[in-house]
């Protein structure tokens, strides 16, 4: 069994879609959900899905390697960031080389980097008058939104779109593609093990 851990800071709708996707799988499952936010709705989703969760704080995350111990103790093989707001520290990237992926709600390298998350991204896309936006799934390194790109998918931005309607289109793309892309990456990276 290949065990996935998902890191999420907020609602966790992507986390839920991913967990549901792998409920049917015989060899891959989401077995842990981690968050930095004790009030995150993702914790309620985890409970409903019957997936254990773990909450950590800034001090633990940046001043110790406890989170890696938690991952190793739970036999986690692969890490998925889904709406996780904090920069991943070097020790975690090193513990899971090329085994941490993130989704960004725009077409990187545009509209990425520090401060570019959630509605900030969609507002910026609207303000820039972009004709298209989309999603980017990428490997995670120690810099915001800079790891190698694995997959992108686009949608149109029309004149009547608001940041909110753009967010809805982007979310639809996320639900459609993120679980499948995660599955492909995992199958590729564990094929010889
Ligand atoms: C998604 O749009 C994701 O791309 C971004 O944060 C949002 C998280 O939404 N990084 P949810 O928590 O999965 O509902």
PDB file of C-alpha atoms and ligand atoms in Angstrom:
ATOM      1  CA  UNK A   1       0.000   0.000   0.000  1.00  0.00           C
ATOM      2  CA  UNK A   2       1.256   3.485  -0.906  1.00  0.00           C
ATOM      3  CA  UNK A   3       0.220   6.003   1.729  1.00  0.00           C
ATOM      4  CA  UNK A   4      -0.461   9.646   0.884  1.00  0.00           C
ATOM      5  CA  UNK A   5      -0.506  12.509   3.391  1.00  0.00           C
ATOM      6  CA  UNK A   6      -2.340  15.688   2.436  1.00  0.00           C
ATOM      7  CA  UNK A   7      -1.412  19.109   3.862  1.00  0.00           C
ATOM      8  CA  UNK A   8      -4.233  21.675   3.755  1.00  0.00           C
ATOM      9  CA  UNK A   9      -4.837  24.979   5.550  1.00  0.00           C
ATOM     10  CA  UNK A  10      -8.468  25.758   4.810  1.00  0.00           C
ATOM     11  CA  UNK A  11     -11.615  24.293   3.351  1.00  0.00           C
ATOM     12  CA  UNK A  12     -10.026  21.165   1.955  1.00  0.00           C
ATOM     13  CA  UNK A  13     -12.382  20.545  -0.945  1.00  0.00           C
ATOM     14  CA  UNK A  14      -9.441  19.296  -3.025  1.00  0.00           C
ATOM     15  CA  UNK A  15      -8.300  17.088  -0.158  1.00  0.00           C
ATOM     16  CA  UNK A  16     -11.741  15.509  -0.052  1.00  0.00           C
ATOM     17  CA  UNK A  17     -11.836  14.871  -3.822  1.00  0.00           C
ATOM     18  CA  UNK A  18      -8.400  13.271  -3.672  1.00  0.00           C
ATOM     19  CA  UNK A  19      -9.305  11.064  -0.703  1.00  0.00           C
ATOM     20  CA  UNK A  20     -12.530   9.968  -2.422  1.00  0.00           C
ATOM     21  CA  UNK A  21     -10.683   9.224  -5.642  1.00  0.00           C
ATOM     22  CA  UNK A  22      -8.379   6.773  -3.880  1.00  0.00           C
ATOM     23  CA  UNK A  23     -11.134   5.102  -1.832  1.00  0.00           C
ATOM     24  CA  UNK A  24     -11.575   2.789  -4.816  1.00  0.00           C
ATOM     25  CA  UNK A  25      -7.874   2.029  -5.145  1.00  0.00           C
ATOM     26  CA  UNK A  26      -6.358  -1.219  -3.961  1.00  0.00           C
ATOM     27  CA  UNK A  27      -2.816   0.091  -3.631  1.00  0.00           C
ATOM     28  CA  UNK A  28      -2.954   3.829  -2.944  1.00  0.00           C
ATOM     29  CA  UNK A  29      -4.812   5.595  -0.149  1.00  0.00           C
ATOM     30  CA  UNK A  30      -4.919   8.885   1.696  1.00  0.00           C
ATOM     31  CA  UNK A  31      -4.043   7.904   5.229  1.00  0.00           C
ATOM     32  CA  UNK A  32      -3.273  11.200   6.977  1.00  0.00           C
ATOM     33  CA  UNK A  33      -4.376  14.830   6.742  1.00  0.00           C
ATOM     34  CA  UNK A  34      -2.182  17.534   8.264  1.00  0.00           C
ATOM     35  CA  UNK A  35      -2.918  21.174   8.893  1.00  0.00           C
ATOM     36  CA  UNK A  36      -1.371  24.256  10.450  1.00  0.00           C
ATOM     37  CA  UNK A  37      -4.840  25.629  11.194  1.00  0.00           C
ATOM     38  CA  UNK A  38      -6.823  24.135  14.096  1.00  0.00           C
ATOM     39  CA  UNK A  39      -9.985  25.785  12.732  1.00  0.00           C
ATOM     40  CA  UNK A  40      -9.615  24.511   9.164  1.00  0.00           C
ATOM     41  CA  UNK A  41     -12.747  22.905   7.731  1.00  0.00           C
ATOM     42  CA  UNK A  42     -10.523  20.194   6.273  1.00  0.00           C
ATOM     43  CA  UNK A  43     -10.440  18.678   9.786  1.00  0.00           C
ATOM     44  CA  UNK A  44     -14.196  18.096   9.671  1.00  0.00           C
ATOM     45  CA  UNK A  45     -13.870  16.570   6.235  1.00  0.00           C
ATOM     46  CA  UNK A  46     -11.106  14.269   7.519  1.00  0.00           C
ATOM     47  CA  UNK A  47     -13.318  13.086  10.332  1.00  0.00           C
ATOM     48  CA  UNK A  48     -16.210  12.339   7.960  1.00  0.00           C
ATOM     49  CA  UNK A  49     -13.841  10.467   5.657  1.00  0.00           C
ATOM     50  CA  UNK A  50     -12.487   8.557   8.647  1.00  0.00           C
ATOM     51  CA  UNK A  51      -8.935   9.731   7.969  1.00  0.00           C
ATOM     52  CA  UNK A  52      -6.712  10.587  10.959  1.00  0.00           C
ATOM     53  CA  UNK A  53      -5.495  14.160  11.161  1.00  0.00           C
ATOM     54  CA  UNK A  54      -2.594  15.994  12.718  1.00  0.00           C
ATOM     55  CA  UNK A  55      -2.306  19.679  13.660  1.00  0.00           C
ATOM     56  CA  UNK A  56       1.058  21.406  13.990  1.00  0.00           C
ATOM     57  CA  UNK A  57       2.122  24.984  14.737  1.00  0.00           C
ATOM     58  CA  UNK A  58       4.695  27.331  13.240  1.00  0.00           C
ATOM     59  CA  UNK A  59       7.306  26.607  15.897  1.00  0.00           C
ATOM     60  CA  UNK A  60       7.119  22.834  15.367  1.00  0.00           C
ATOM     61  CA  UNK A  61       7.126  23.195  11.590  1.00  0.00           C
ATOM     62  CA  UNK A  62      10.088  25.548  11.265  1.00  0.00           C
ATOM     63  CA  UNK A  63      12.138  24.804  14.375  1.00  0.00           C
ATOM     64  CA  UNK A  64      11.961  21.006  14.574  1.00  0.00           C
ATOM     65  CA  UNK A  65      11.611  18.014  12.285  1.00  0.00           C
ATOM     66  CA  UNK A  66       8.673  16.559  14.228  1.00  0.00           C
ATOM     67  CA  UNK A  67       6.396  16.640  11.191  1.00  0.00           C
ATOM     68  CA  UNK A  68       8.724  14.223   9.367  1.00  0.00           C
ATOM     69  CA  UNK A  69       8.551  11.906  12.394  1.00  0.00           C
ATOM     70  CA  UNK A  70       4.769  12.008  12.190  1.00  0.00           C
ATOM     71  CA  UNK A  71       4.900  11.197   8.460  1.00  0.00           C
ATOM     72  CA  UNK A  72       7.387   8.357   8.934  1.00  0.00           C
ATOM     73  CA  UNK A  73       5.471   6.932  11.908  1.00  0.00           C
ATOM     74  CA  UNK A  74       2.414   6.782   9.668  1.00  0.00           C
ATOM     75  CA  UNK A  75       4.383   5.135   6.830  1.00  0.00           C
ATOM     76  CA  UNK A  76       3.719   8.042   4.484  1.00  0.00           C
ATOM     77  CA  UNK A  77       5.271   7.575   1.034  1.00  0.00           C
ATOM     78  CA  UNK A  78       4.001  10.639  -0.797  1.00  0.00           C
ATOM     79  CA  UNK A  79       2.918  14.152   0.203  1.00  0.00           C
ATOM     80  CA  UNK A  80       0.231  16.254  -1.469  1.00  0.00           C
ATOM     81  CA  UNK A  81      -0.255  19.962  -0.760  1.00  0.00           C
ATOM     82  CA  UNK A  82      -3.822  21.091  -1.428  1.00  0.00           C
ATOM     83  CA  UNK A  83      -4.425  24.669  -0.338  1.00  0.00           C
ATOM     84  CA  UNK A  84      -1.522  24.588   2.106  1.00  0.00           C
ATOM     85  CA  UNK A  85      -0.406  28.156   2.840  1.00  0.00           C
ATOM     86  CA  UNK A  86       3.028  27.795   4.421  1.00  0.00           C
ATOM     87  CA  UNK A  87       6.387  27.472   2.717  1.00  0.00           C
ATOM     88  CA  UNK A  88       7.691  23.899   2.961  1.00  0.00           C
ATOM     89  CA  UNK A  89      10.983  23.837   4.891  1.00  0.00           C
ATOM     90  CA  UNK A  90      14.127  22.235   3.476  1.00  0.00           C
ATOM     91  CA  UNK A  91      14.187  19.256   5.840  1.00  0.00           C
ATOM     92  CA  UNK A  92      10.764  18.162   4.585  1.00  0.00           C
ATOM     93  CA  UNK A  93      11.715  18.530   0.904  1.00  0.00           C
ATOM     94  CA  UNK A  94      14.840  16.456   1.616  1.00  0.00           C
ATOM     95  CA  UNK A  95      12.855  13.760   3.432  1.00  0.00           C
ATOM     96  CA  UNK A  96      10.554  13.347   0.403  1.00  0.00           C
ATOM     97  CA  UNK A  97      12.645  14.182  -2.696  1.00  0.00           C
ATOM     98  CA  UNK A  98      10.388  14.493  -5.758  1.00  0.00           C
ATOM     99  CA  UNK A  99       7.577  13.078  -3.679  1.00  0.00           C
ATOM    100  CA  UNK A 100       5.803  16.310  -2.735  1.00  0.00           C
ATOM    101  CA  UNK A 101       3.389  17.945  -5.165  1.00  0.00           C
ATOM    102  CA  UNK A 102       1.350  21.156  -5.018  1.00  0.00           C
ATOM    103  CA  UNK A 103      -1.447  22.697  -7.020  1.00  0.00           C
ATOM    104  CA  UNK A 104      -1.432  26.387  -7.856  1.00  0.00           C
ATOM    105  CA  UNK A 105      -4.607  28.095  -9.098  1.00  0.00           C
ATOM    106  CA  UNK A 106      -3.012  29.871 -12.088  1.00  0.00           C
ATOM    107  CA  UNK A 107      -0.684  29.210 -15.002  1.00  0.00           C
ATOM    108  CA  UNK A 108       2.768  29.411 -13.431  1.00  0.00           C
ATOM    109  CA  UNK A 109       5.226  31.092 -13.728  1.00  0.00           C
ATOM    110  CA  UNK A 110       2.582  33.814 -13.987  1.00  0.00           C
ATOM    111  CA  UNK A 111       0.777  34.826 -10.790  1.00  0.00           C
ATOM    112  CA  UNK A 112       2.950  32.783  -8.444  1.00  0.00           C
ATOM    113  CA  UNK A 113       5.226  33.470  -5.497  1.00  0.00           C
ATOM    114  CA  UNK A 114       4.803  34.752  -1.973  1.00  0.00           C
ATOM    115  CA  UNK A 115       1.397  36.264  -1.260  1.00  0.00           C
ATOM    116  CA  UNK A 116      -0.107  34.759  -4.407  1.00  0.00           C
ATOM    117  CA  UNK A 117      -2.739  32.445  -3.012  1.00  0.00           C
ATOM    118  CA  UNK A 118      -6.509  32.073  -3.066  1.00  0.00           C
ATOM    119  CA  UNK A 119      -8.427  35.149  -4.170  1.00  0.00           C
ATOM    120  CA  UNK A 120      -5.257  37.222  -4.520  1.00  0.00           C
ATOM    121  CA  UNK A 121      -4.415  35.130  -7.559  1.00  0.00           C
ATOM    122  CA  UNK A 122      -7.828  35.457  -9.202  1.00  0.00           C
ATOM    123  CA  UNK A 123      -7.964  39.203  -8.486  1.00  0.00           C
ATOM    124  CA  UNK A 124      -4.561  39.640 -10.105  1.00  0.00           C
ATOM    125  CA  UNK A 125      -5.601  37.609 -13.153  1.00  0.00           C
ATOM    126  CA  UNK A 126      -8.725  39.763 -13.575  1.00  0.00           C
ATOM    127  CA  UNK A 127      -6.823  43.017 -13.101  1.00  0.00           C
ATOM    128  CA  UNK A 128      -4.170  42.041 -15.604  1.00  0.00           C
ATOM    129  CA  UNK A 129      -6.906  41.455 -18.199  1.00  0.00           C
ATOM    130  CA  UNK A 130      -5.740  37.911 -18.900  1.00  0.00           C
ATOM    131  CA  UNK A 131      -7.636  35.989 -21.555  1.00  0.00           C
ATOM    132  CA  UNK A 132      -6.949  32.664 -19.915  1.00  0.00           C
ATOM    133  CA  UNK A 133      -5.975  31.181 -16.591  1.00  0.00           C
ATOM    134  CA  UNK A 134      -5.882  27.650 -15.185  1.00  0.00           C
ATOM    135  CA  UNK A 135      -4.068  25.314 -12.851  1.00  0.00           C
ATOM    136  CA  UNK A 136      -0.484  24.212 -12.416  1.00  0.00           C
ATOM    137  CA  UNK A 137       0.528  21.013 -10.643  1.00  0.00           C
ATOM    138  CA  UNK A 138       4.211  21.005  -9.742  1.00  0.00           C
ATOM    139  CA  UNK A 139       6.852  19.360  -7.584  1.00  0.00           C
ATOM    140  CA  UNK A 140       7.627  21.260  -4.408  1.00  0.00           C
ATOM    141  CA  UNK A 141      10.993  22.748  -3.537  1.00  0.00           C
ATOM    142  CA  UNK A 142      12.006  25.290  -0.915  1.00  0.00           C
ATOM    143  CA  UNK A 143      10.720  28.269  -2.907  1.00  0.00           C
ATOM    144  CA  UNK A 144       7.099  29.255  -3.410  1.00  0.00           C
ATOM    145  CA  UNK A 145       5.711  27.877  -6.675  1.00  0.00           C
ATOM    146  CA  UNK A 146       9.087  27.171  -8.291  1.00  0.00           C
ATOM    147  CA  UNK A 147       9.400  23.382  -8.485  1.00  0.00           C
ATOM    148  CA  UNK A 148       9.276  21.563 -11.828  1.00  0.00           C
ATOM    149  CA  UNK A 149       5.915  21.726 -13.537  1.00  0.00           C
ATOM    150  CA  UNK A 150       4.143  18.394 -14.014  1.00  0.00           C
ATOM    151  CA  UNK A 151       0.843  19.432 -15.555  1.00  0.00           C
ATOM    152  CA  UNK A 152      -1.142  22.500 -16.593  1.00  0.00           C
ATOM    153  CA  UNK A 153      -4.710  22.948 -17.770  1.00  0.00           C
ATOM    154  CA  UNK A 154      -6.322  26.151 -19.023  1.00  0.00           C
ATOM    155  CA  UNK A 155      -9.701  27.846 -18.979  1.00  0.00           C
ATOM    156  CA  UNK A 156     -10.930  31.000 -20.662  1.00  0.00           C
ATOM    157  CA  UNK A 157     -11.351  34.304 -18.866  1.00  0.00           C
ATOM    158  CA  UNK A 158     -14.109  36.397 -20.465  1.00  0.00           C
ATOM    159  CA  UNK A 159     -14.949  40.035 -19.901  1.00  0.00           C
ATOM    160  CA  UNK A 160     -17.865  39.314 -17.582  1.00  0.00           C
ATOM    161  CA  UNK A 161     -15.819  37.067 -15.308  1.00  0.00           C
ATOM    162  CA  UNK A 162     -15.275  38.241 -11.736  1.00  0.00           C
ATOM    163  CA  UNK A 163     -12.537  36.908  -9.448  1.00  0.00           C
ATOM    164  CA  UNK A 164     -15.231  34.673  -7.996  1.00  0.00           C
ATOM    165  CA  UNK A 165     -16.352  33.137 -11.296  1.00  0.00           C
ATOM    166  CA  UNK A 166     -12.697  32.666 -12.223  1.00  0.00           C
ATOM    167  CA  UNK A 167     -12.186  30.831  -8.912  1.00  0.00           C
ATOM    168  CA  UNK A 168     -15.128  28.547  -9.713  1.00  0.00           C
ATOM    169  CA  UNK A 169     -13.721  27.650 -13.138  1.00  0.00           C
ATOM    170  CA  UNK A 170     -10.297  26.994 -11.640  1.00  0.00           C
ATOM    171  CA  UNK A 171     -11.714  24.839  -8.852  1.00  0.00           C
ATOM    172  CA  UNK A 172     -13.569  22.734 -11.430  1.00  0.00           C
ATOM    173  CA  UNK A 173     -10.262  22.127 -13.240  1.00  0.00           C
ATOM    174  CA  UNK A 174      -8.591  21.215  -9.943  1.00  0.00           C
ATOM    175  CA  UNK A 175     -11.217  18.597  -9.080  1.00  0.00           C
ATOM    176  CA  UNK A 176     -11.099  17.198 -12.604  1.00  0.00           C
ATOM    177  CA  UNK A 177      -7.325  16.794 -12.816  1.00  0.00           C
ATOM    178  CA  UNK A 178      -5.525  16.792  -9.452  1.00  0.00           C
ATOM    179  CA  UNK A 179      -6.485  13.270  -8.278  1.00  0.00           C
ATOM    180  CA  UNK A 180      -5.593  11.734 -11.654  1.00  0.00           C
ATOM    181  CA  UNK A 181      -2.288  13.569 -11.943  1.00  0.00           C
ATOM    182  CA  UNK A 182      -1.335  12.516  -8.400  1.00  0.00           C
ATOM    183  CA  UNK A 183      -2.103   8.913  -9.318  1.00  0.00           C
ATOM    184  CA  UNK A 184       0.060   9.111 -12.463  1.00  0.00           C
ATOM    185  CA  UNK A 185       2.990  10.662 -10.597  1.00  0.00           C
ATOM    186  CA  UNK A 186       2.787   8.022  -7.872  1.00  0.00           C
ATOM    187  CA  UNK A 187       2.569   5.151 -10.348  1.00  0.00           C
ATOM    188  CA  UNK A 188       5.626   6.505 -12.175  1.00  0.00           C
ATOM    189  CA  UNK A 189       7.698   7.132  -9.088  1.00  0.00           C
ATOM    190  CA  UNK A 190       6.938   3.821  -7.361  1.00  0.00           C
ATOM    191  CA  UNK A 191       6.900   1.621 -10.448  1.00  0.00           C
ATOM    192  CA  UNK A 192      10.212  -0.036  -9.624  1.00  0.00           C
ATOM    193  CA  UNK A 193       9.731  -0.405  -5.912  1.00  0.00           C
TER     194      UNK A 193
HETATM  195  C1  LIG B   1      -7.191  25.830  -4.340  1.00  0.00           C
HETATM  196  O1  LIG B   1      -7.651  26.733  -5.303  1.00  0.00           O
HETATM  197  C2  LIG B   1      -5.710  25.567  -4.509  1.00  0.00           C
HETATM  198  O2  LIG B   1      -5.285  25.639  -5.828  1.00  0.00           O
HETATM  199  C3  LIG B   1      -5.121  26.702  -3.738  1.00  0.00           C
HETATM  200  O3  LIG B   1      -5.957  26.861  -2.624  1.00  0.00           O
HETATM  201  C4  LIG B   1      -7.279  26.421  -2.949  1.00  0.00           C
HETATM  202  C5  LIG B   1      -7.670  25.415  -1.909  1.00  0.00           C
HETATM  203  O4  LIG B   1      -9.042  25.104  -1.951  1.00  0.00           O
HETATM  204  N1  LIG B   1      -3.717  26.494  -3.503  1.00  0.00           N
HETATM  205  P1  LIG B   1      -9.589  23.891  -1.073  1.00  0.00           P
HETATM  206  O5  LIG B   1      -9.124  24.107   0.366  1.00  0.00           O
HETATM  207  O6  LIG B   1      -9.072  22.621  -1.649  1.00  0.00           O
HETATM  208  O7  LIG B   1     -11.100  23.989  -1.164  1.00  0.00           O
END
